Amino acid sequence: YCLIHFYKSYRIEMKRVKGPEWLRESLAEVLGTFILLCFGTGSVAQALLSGRRPVDMLSINVGWAAGVILGVLASASVSGAHLNPAVTVAQAMVAKFSWKKVPHYLISQYIGAFLGAGVTLLTYRENILNYGNQEFQVTGENGTAGIFVTAPKEGLSNFSGAIDQIVGTALLTLCIAIIGNPRNSELIGKLGPLVVGLTVLAIGVCFGDNAGYAINPARDLGPRILLLVSGYGTEVFTTSHYWFWIPVVCCHIGGILGFLIHILFIDIFSTDDE
């Protein structure tokens, strides 16, 4: 009862504080991306460290989808819940978002991803060390970097992985554009966060095998920087023929492509009264 009373009082006091818009948006993006990475990387950690073979991909897909839904719910009312640099930059590229806001959105998303992965690393640290024979191993039979970052499947080239990242992120932003289309508001209503989460679930189920469907530069680079400073070393950036830059660059390409497809096939032929 005391905690509830304190929470209600705290909320009343918080209503009197109105910080600058950029700060409120930044904190919302940090929190939303933090939640996304907590649930996403946590699902991978549990699937890998539990010893199940093969690793349960469906539970990972569900974990990331749940993270998206909850992250969107946490931040949508304040920042619009981008949670993804590819979404932010792509919307700015097609004039659906202000370029002035891009810097603080991107910084916040990378910070949130770093912190969210950090909670998973802190929680599973001992388990990870036991799995890796008391070492943080990037690759190999006891590698655990895959809990936090992506890489192409063994035998696949980085070129195939790049195509995979472009396609996956294009599908994501195309579906986000469809979900956010005002003409679909009556159909989707308040189910937007759920539908976005189902979109991520579908991408994971259908296109997750090649390279782990990063579809989000912050989701990969943020945790990769965490691993660099947490004992995994520089191998997290050199592994898989310097794969690290592909989820960053190609996700941005795919993000822009998805919004352009929606404009060319839907928006360009719409009338003002639709």
Tab-separated table of N, CA and C in Angstrom, residues 81-205:
chain	number	residue	atom	x	y	z
A	81	ALA	N	8.105	5.878	-30.672
A	81	ALA	CA	8.664	4.521	-30.576
A	81	ALA	C	9.372	4.071	-31.849
A	82	HIS	N	10.381	4.816	-32.255
A	82	HIS	CA	11.189	4.355	-33.387
A	82	HIS	C	12.022	3.145	-32.983
A	83	LEU	N	12.817	3.285	-31.926
A	83	LEU	CA	13.633	2.208	-31.350
A	83	LEU	C	14.634	1.618	-32.346
A	84	ASN	N	14.858	2.301	-33.434
A	84	ASN	CA	15.629	1.715	-34.524
A	84	ASN	C	16.173	2.840	-35.413
A	85	PRO	N	17.488	3.020	-35.491
A	85	PRO	CA	18.045	4.076	-36.342
A	85	PRO	C	17.617	3.970	-37.800
A	86	ALA	N	17.416	2.759	-38.289
A	86	ALA	CA	16.999	2.589	-39.676
A	86	ALA	C	15.613	3.181	-39.909
A	87	VAL	N	14.741	3.065	-38.927
A	87	VAL	CA	13.397	3.645	-39.025
A	87	VAL	C	13.479	5.158	-38.964
A	88	THR	N	14.274	5.680	-38.042
A	88	THR	CA	14.402	7.131	-37.869
A	88	THR	C	14.962	7.797	-39.119
A	89	VAL	N	16.076	7.292	-39.619
A	89	VAL	CA	16.720	7.894	-40.788
A	89	VAL	C	15.843	7.746	-42.024
A	90	ALA	N	15.224	6.576	-42.189
A	90	ALA	CA	14.382	6.361	-43.370
A	90	ALA	C	13.192	7.317	-43.375
A	91	GLN	N	12.577	7.522	-42.223
A	91	GLN	CA	11.443	8.452	-42.172
A	91	GLN	C	11.893	9.883	-42.470
A	92	ALA	N	13.077	10.244	-42.008
A	92	ALA	CA	13.608	11.576	-42.331
A	92	ALA	C	13.896	11.693	-43.828
A	93	MET	N	14.388	10.628	-44.433
A	93	MET	CA	14.713	10.634	-45.858
A	93	MET	C	13.477	10.849	-46.728
A	94	VAL	N	12.333	10.353	-46.273
A	94	VAL	CA	11.111	10.492	-47.067
A	94	VAL	C	10.222	11.611	-46.522
A	95	ALA	N	10.826	12.508	-45.763
A	95	ALA	CA	10.158	13.717	-45.253
A	95	ALA	C	8.994	13.413	-44.322
A	96	LYS	N	9.088	12.320	-43.578
A	96	LYS	CA	8.055	11.995	-42.596
A	96	LYS	C	8.551	12.204	-41.171
A	97	PHE	N	9.755	12.765	-41.047
A	97	PHE	CA	10.339	13.008	-39.735
A	97	PHE	C	11.372	14.119	-39.872
A	98	SER	N	11.485	14.950	-38.851
A	98	SER	CA	12.389	16.093	-38.904
A	98	SER	C	13.851	15.669	-38.744
A	99	TRP	N	14.698	16.162	-39.637
A	99	TRP	CA	16.131	15.865	-39.542
A	99	TRP	C	16.738	16.426	-38.261
A	100	LYS	N	16.139	17.474	-37.714
A	100	LYS	CA	16.674	18.068	-36.487
A	100	LYS	C	16.618	17.103	-35.309
A	101	LYS	N	15.672	16.176	-35.374
A	101	LYS	CA	15.509	15.230	-34.277
A	101	LYS	C	16.337	13.957	-34.452
A	102	VAL	N	16.868	13.748	-35.622
A	102	VAL	CA	17.583	12.503	-35.904
A	102	VAL	C	18.764	12.274	-34.956
A	103	PRO	N	19.626	13.278	-34.701
A	103	PRO	CA	20.789	13.014	-33.831
A	103	PRO	C	20.425	12.500	-32.440
A	104	HIS	N	19.477	13.170	-31.754
A	104	HIS	CA	19.197	12.709	-30.390
A	104	HIS	C	18.405	11.401	-30.381
A	105	TYR	N	17.661	11.122	-31.435
A	105	TYR	CA	16.994	9.823	-31.531
A	105	TYR	C	18.024	8.708	-31.686
A	106	LEU	N	18.974	8.880	-32.605
A	106	LEU	CA	19.967	7.842	-32.854
A	106	LEU	C	20.837	7.590	-31.631
A	107	ILE	N	21.308	8.656	-31.008
A	107	ILE	CA	22.145	8.499	-29.817
A	107	ILE	C	21.383	7.745	-28.734
A	108	SER	N	20.131	8.089	-28.541
A	108	SER	CA	19.308	7.445	-27.512
A	108	SER	C	19.097	5.970	-27.808
A	109	GLN	N	18.876	5.646	-29.068
A	109	GLN	CA	18.656	4.238	-29.440
A	109	GLN	C	19.903	3.399	-29.203
A	110	TYR	N	21.071	3.932	-29.524
A	110	TYR	CA	22.308	3.187	-29.286
A	110	TYR	C	22.589	3.037	-27.794
A	111	ILE	N	22.298	4.075	-27.026
A	111	ILE	CA	22.478	3.982	-25.572
A	111	ILE	C	21.528	2.940	-24.987
A	112	GLY	N	20.261	2.978	-25.404
A	112	GLY	CA	19.296	2.010	-24.908
A	112	GLY	C	19.683	0.579	-25.246
A	113	ALA	N	20.185	0.370	-26.469
A	113	ALA	CA	20.608	-0.965	-26.877
A	113	ALA	C	21.801	-1.439	-26.051
A	114	PHE	N	22.744	-0.546	-25.812
A	114	PHE	CA	23.923	-0.863	-24.994
A	114	PHE	C	23.488	-1.269	-23.589
A	115	LEU	N	22.603	-0.500	-22.995
A	115	LEU	CA	22.165	-0.756	-21.627
A	115	LEU	C	21.314	-2.018	-21.531
A	116	GLY	N	20.427	-2.226	-22.500
A	116	GLY	CA	19.585	-3.414	-22.482
A	116	GLY	C	20.405	-4.687	-22.583
A	117	ALA	N	21.380	-4.703	-23.503
A	117	ALA	CA	22.272	-5.857	-23.623
A	117	ALA	C	23.115	-5.999	-22.364
A	118	GLY	N	23.453	-4.860	-21.748
A	118	GLY	CA	24.243	-4.891	-20.522
A	118	GLY	C	23.520	-5.596	-19.389
A	119	VAL	N	22.216	-5.404	-19.288
A	119	VAL	CA	21.438	-6.087	-18.254
A	119	VAL	C	21.457	-7.597	-18.483
A	120	THR	N	21.322	-8.013	-19.738
A	120	THR	CA	21.389	-9.446	-20.051
A	120	THR	C	22.767	-10.014	-19.719
A	121	LEU	N	23.825	-9.281	-20.065
A	121	LEU	CA	25.179	-9.742	-19.772
A	121	LEU	C	25.399	-9.843	-18.264
A	122	LEU	N	24.931	-8.862	-17.525
A	122	LEU	CA	25.065	-8.880	-16.066
A	122	LEU	C	24.303	-10.054	-15.462
A	123	THR	N	23.095	-10.276	-15.955
A	123	THR	CA	22.248	-11.337	-15.412
A	123	THR	C	22.800	-12.722	-15.713
A	124	TYR	N	23.309	-12.910	-16.914
A	124	TYR	CA	23.772	-14.230	-17.357
A	124	TYR	C	25.297	-14.387	-17.299
A	125	ARG	N	26.003	-13.433	-16.718
A	125	ARG	CA	27.464	-13.423	-16.782
A	125	ARG	C	28.078	-14.746	-16.324
A	126	GLU	N	27.711	-15.208	-15.150
A	126	GLU	CA	28.292	-16.444	-14.630
A	126	GLU	C	27.932	-17.633	-15.501
A	127	ASN	N	26.704	-17.665	-15.961
A	127	ASN	CA	26.252	-18.742	-16.840
A	127	ASN	C	27.034	-18.730	-18.151
A	128	ILE	N	27.275	-17.527	-18.685
A	128	ILE	CA	28.039	-17.390	-19.927
A	128	ILE	C	29.474	-17.868	-19.736
A	129	LEU	N	30.080	-17.506	-18.617
A	129	LEU	CA	31.454	-17.934	-18.348
A	129	LEU	C	31.535	-19.449	-18.178
A	130	ASN	N	30.559	-20.039	-17.511
A	130	ASN	CA	30.550	-21.492	-17.362
A	130	ASN	C	30.410	-22.173	-18.716
A	131	TYR	N	29.597	-21.612	-19.572
A	131	TYR	CA	29.378	-22.170	-20.910
A	131	TYR	C	30.648	-22.067	-21.749
A	132	GLY	N	31.414	-20.988	-21.558
A	132	GLY	CA	32.621	-20.758	-22.345
A	132	GLY	C	33.906	-21.173	-21.660
A	133	ASN	N	33.806	-22.109	-20.683
A	133	ASN	CA	35.000	-22.579	-19.961
A	133	ASN	C	35.747	-21.421	-19.306
A	134	GLN	N	34.964	-20.575	-18.634
A	134	GLN	CA	35.473	-19.419	-17.888
A	134	GLN	C	36.118	-18.362	-18.787
A	135	GLU	N	35.668	-18.310	-20.040
A	135	GLU	CA	36.132	-17.284	-20.966
A	135	GLU	C	34.936	-16.723	-21.744
A	136	PHE	N	35.063	-15.463	-22.142
A	136	PHE	CA	34.088	-14.886	-23.058
A	136	PHE	C	34.542	-15.220	-24.469
A	137	GLN	N	33.939	-16.233	-25.061
A	137	GLN	CA	34.331	-16.687	-26.386
A	137	GLN	C	33.387	-16.117	-27.438
A	138	VAL	N	33.973	-15.573	-28.495
A	138	VAL	CA	33.171	-14.950	-29.546
A	138	VAL	C	32.555	-15.996	-30.458
A	139	THR	N	33.377	-16.918	-30.946
A	139	THR	CA	32.917	-17.939	-31.885
A	139	THR	C	33.303	-19.322	-31.385
A	140	GLY	N	32.998	-20.322	-32.177
A	140	GLY	CA	33.334	-21.691	-31.816
A	140	GLY	C	32.188	-22.389	-31.105
A	141	GLU	N	32.441	-23.619	-30.702
A	141	GLU	CA	31.408	-24.446	-30.070
A	141	GLU	C	30.864	-23.806	-28.798
A	142	ASN	N	31.716	-23.089	-28.089
A	142	ASN	CA	31.300	-22.442	-26.843
A	142	ASN	C	31.225	-20.926	-26.970
A	143	GLY	N	31.070	-20.438	-28.197
A	143	GLY	CA	30.949	-19.005	-28.413
A	143	GLY	C	29.620	-18.480	-27.897
A	144	THR	N	29.658	-17.302	-27.308
A	144	THR	CA	28.432	-16.712	-26.735
A	144	THR	C	28.173	-15.295	-27.234
A	145	ALA	N	29.024	-14.773	-28.104
A	145	ALA	CA	28.783	-13.427	-28.632
A	145	ALA	C	27.472	-13.368	-29.399
A	146	GLY	N	27.052	-14.504	-29.953
A	146	GLY	CA	25.810	-14.562	-30.706
A	146	GLY	C	24.575	-14.273	-29.867
A	147	ILE	N	24.714	-14.296	-28.557
A	147	ILE	CA	23.606	-13.887	-27.693
A	147	ILE	C	23.267	-12.425	-27.952
A	148	PHE	N	24.294	-11.644	-28.259
A	148	PHE	CA	24.150	-10.191	-28.313
A	148	PHE	C	24.227	-9.602	-29.718
A	149	VAL	N	24.987	-10.235	-30.615
A	149	VAL	CA	25.206	-9.660	-31.936
A	149	VAL	C	24.942	-10.709	-33.005
A	150	THR	N	24.824	-10.247	-34.242
A	150	THR	CA	24.518	-11.147	-35.340
A	150	THR	C	25.769	-11.489	-36.144
A	151	ALA	N	25.657	-12.510	-36.969
A	151	ALA	CA	26.721	-12.925	-37.883
A	151	ALA	C	26.086	-13.834	-38.921
A	152	PRO	N	26.673	-13.897	-40.117
A	152	PRO	CA	26.106	-14.801	-41.124
A	152	PRO	C	26.306	-16.260	-40.724
A	153	LYS	N	25.374	-17.083	-41.121
A	153	LYS	CA	25.465	-18.511	-40.851
A	153	LYS	C	26.719	-19.084	-41.499
A	154	GLU	N	27.318	-20.077	-40.857
A	154	GLU	CA	28.537	-20.690	-41.398
A	154	GLU	C	28.291	-21.190	-42.819
A	155	GLY	N	29.178	-20.807	-43.721
A	155	GLY	CA	29.047	-21.197	-45.119
A	155	GLY	C	28.422	-20.134	-45.993
A	156	LEU	N	27.845	-19.109	-45.372
A	156	LEU	CA	27.249	-18.021	-46.142
A	156	LEU	C	28.215	-16.852	-46.245
A	157	SER	N	28.214	-16.186	-47.385
A	157	SER	CA	29.086	-15.032	-47.588
A	157	SER	C	28.482	-13.788	-46.966
A	158	ASN	N	29.330	-12.784	-46.760
A	158	ASN	CA	28.829	-11.509	-46.258
A	158	ASN	C	27.902	-10.834	-47.271
A	159	PHE	N	28.104	-11.131	-48.549
A	159	PHE	CA	27.222	-10.581	-49.575
A	159	PHE	C	25.797	-11.105	-49.392
A	160	SER	N	25.678	-12.417	-49.162
A	160	SER	CA	24.355	-12.994	-48.908
A	160	SER	C	23.750	-12.407	-47.640
A	161	GLY	N	24.613	-12.209	-46.638
A	161	GLY	CA	24.147	-11.601	-45.404
A	161	GLY	C	23.681	-10.175	-45.600
A	162	ALA	N	24.374	-9.449	-46.471
A	162	ALA	CA	23.982	-8.063	-46.757
A	162	ALA	C	22.612	-8.009	-47.412
A	163	ILE	N	22.377	-8.890	-48.372
A	163	ILE	CA	21.057	-8.964	-49.015
A	163	ILE	C	19.986	-9.290	-47.970
A	164	ASP	N	20.322	-10.209	-47.092
A	164	ASP	CA	19.399	-10.607	-46.034
A	164	ASP	C	19.014	-9.410	-45.169
A	165	GLN	N	19.987	-8.580	-44.797
A	165	GLN	CA	19.717	-7.425	-43.949
A	165	GLN	C	18.865	-6.380	-44.679
A	166	ILE	N	19.149	-6.176	-45.948
A	166	ILE	CA	18.363	-5.218	-46.741
A	166	ILE	C	16.916	-5.682	-46.854
A	167	VAL	N	16.723	-6.947	-47.195
A	167	VAL	CA	15.374	-7.482	-47.374
A	167	VAL	C	14.593	-7.441	-46.061
A	168	GLY	N	15.207	-7.913	-44.982
A	168	GLY	CA	14.522	-7.952	-43.696
A	168	GLY	C	14.112	-6.573	-43.209
A	169	THR	N	15.026	-5.597	-43.330
A	169	THR	CA	14.709	-4.251	-42.849
A	169	THR	C	13.710	-3.563	-43.776
A	170	ALA	N	13.788	-3.831	-45.069
A	170	ALA	CA	12.813	-3.272	-46.001
A	170	ALA	C	11.403	-3.780	-45.677
A	171	LEU	N	11.300	-5.048	-45.363
A	171	LEU	CA	10.001	-5.600	-44.967
A	171	LEU	C	9.495	-4.941	-43.689
A	172	LEU	N	10.407	-4.714	-42.749
A	172	LEU	CA	10.025	-4.072	-41.498
A	172	LEU	C	9.467	-2.673	-41.731
A	173	THR	N	10.212	-1.845	-42.445
A	173	THR	CA	9.767	-0.458	-42.625
A	173	THR	C	8.563	-0.358	-43.568
A	174	LEU	N	8.484	-1.272	-44.534
A	174	LEU	CA	7.290	-1.305	-45.387
A	174	LEU	C	6.053	-1.578	-44.543
A	175	CYS	N	6.149	-2.554	-43.653
A	175	CYS	CA	5.002	-2.891	-42.811
A	175	CYS	C	4.714	-1.794	-41.791
A	176	ILE	N	5.765	-1.129	-41.291
A	176	ILE	CA	5.546	-0.002	-40.384
A	176	ILE	C	4.794	1.114	-41.104
A	177	ALA	N	5.170	1.370	-42.363
A	177	ALA	CA	4.466	2.381	-43.154
A	177	ALA	C	3.008	1.996	-43.376
A	178	ILE	N	2.764	0.718	-43.601
A	178	ILE	CA	1.394	0.247	-43.787
A	178	ILE	C	0.590	0.395	-42.493
A	179	ILE	N	1.199	-0.009	-41.387
A	179	ILE	CA	0.529	0.072	-40.088
A	179	ILE	C	0.248	1.525	-39.713
A	180	GLY	N	1.188	2.414	-40.037
A	180	GLY	CA	1.034	3.823	-39.689
A	180	GLY	C	0.239	4.637	-40.680
A	181	ASN	N	-0.184	4.031	-41.764
A	181	ASN	CA	-0.979	4.742	-42.765
A	181	ASN	C	-2.313	5.166	-42.153
A	182	PRO	N	-2.628	6.462	-42.180
A	182	PRO	CA	-3.883	6.930	-41.574
A	182	PRO	C	-5.116	6.212	-42.103
A	183	ARG	N	-5.064	5.754	-43.351
A	183	ARG	CA	-6.219	5.065	-43.924
A	183	ARG	C	-6.444	3.688	-43.297
A	184	ASN	N	-5.449	3.210	-42.549
A	184	ASN	CA	-5.599	1.923	-41.870
A	184	ASN	C	-5.906	2.080	-40.388
A	185	SER	N	-6.045	3.317	-39.924
A	185	SER	CA	-6.230	3.563	-38.492
A	185	SER	C	-7.506	2.928	-37.951
A	186	GLU	N	-8.566	2.955	-38.752
A	186	GLU	CA	-9.820	2.355	-38.289
A	186	GLU	C	-9.706	0.850	-38.166
A	187	LEU	N	-8.944	0.244	-39.063
A	187	LEU	CA	-8.769	-1.210	-39.045
A	187	LEU	C	-7.849	-1.648	-37.908
A	188	ILE	N	-6.728	-0.934	-37.751
A	188	ILE	CA	-5.721	-1.332	-36.766
A	188	ILE	C	-6.051	-0.805	-35.374
A	189	GLY	N	-6.588	0.420	-35.322
A	189	GLY	CA	-6.971	0.996	-34.042
A	189	GLY	C	-5.807	1.079	-33.074
A	190	LYS	N	-6.001	0.536	-31.891
A	190	LYS	CA	-4.977	0.577	-30.842
A	190	LYS	C	-4.078	-0.650	-30.831
A	191	LEU	N	-4.171	-1.433	-31.890
A	191	LEU	CA	-3.377	-2.664	-31.955
A	191	LEU	C	-2.023	-2.460	-32.624
A	192	GLY	N	-1.639	-1.191	-32.881
A	192	GLY	CA	-0.387	-0.913	-33.574
A	192	GLY	C	0.822	-1.614	-32.982
A	193	PRO	N	1.075	-1.488	-31.664
A	193	PRO	CA	2.236	-2.162	-31.076
A	193	PRO	C	2.222	-3.673	-31.293
A	194	LEU	N	1.043	-4.269	-31.161
A	194	LEU	CA	0.941	-5.717	-31.363
A	194	LEU	C	1.246	-6.096	-32.800
A	195	VAL	N	0.733	-5.321	-33.747
A	195	VAL	CA	0.950	-5.637	-35.162
A	195	VAL	C	2.426	-5.448	-35.536
A	196	VAL	N	3.077	-4.419	-34.987
A	196	VAL	CA	4.509	-4.242	-35.231
A	196	VAL	C	5.288	-5.430	-34.663
A	197	GLY	N	4.906	-5.865	-33.462
A	197	GLY	CA	5.557	-7.034	-32.870
A	197	GLY	C	5.354	-8.283	-33.707
A	198	LEU	N	4.158	-8.464	-34.244
A	198	LEU	CA	3.894	-9.622	-35.107
A	198	LEU	C	4.695	-9.533	-36.403
A	199	THR	N	4.934	-8.298	-36.872
A	199	THR	CA	5.770	-8.114	-38.063
A	199	THR	C	7.183	-8.606	-37.803
A	200	VAL	N	7.736	-8.219	-36.660
A	200	VAL	CA	9.089	-8.670	-36.288
A	200	VAL	C	9.110	-10.183	-36.090
A	201	LEU	N	8.054	-10.727	-35.493
A	201	LEU	CA	7.958	-12.180	-35.338
A	201	LEU	C	7.964	-12.866	-36.698
A	202	ALA	N	7.203	-12.335	-37.638
A	202	ALA	CA	7.127	-12.931	-38.973
A	202	ALA	C	8.472	-12.870	-39.688
A	203	ILE	N	9.163	-11.745	-39.560
A	203	ILE	CA	10.478	-11.622	-40.197
A	203	ILE	C	11.448	-12.633	-39.606
A	204	GLY	N	11.401	-12.792	-38.286
A	204	GLY	CA	12.285	-13.759	-37.639
A	204	GLY	C	11.989	-15.190	-38.046
A	205	VAL	N	10.705	-15.526	-38.111
A	205	VAL	CA	10.303	-16.887	-38.488
A	205	VAL	C	10.652	-17.179	-39.942
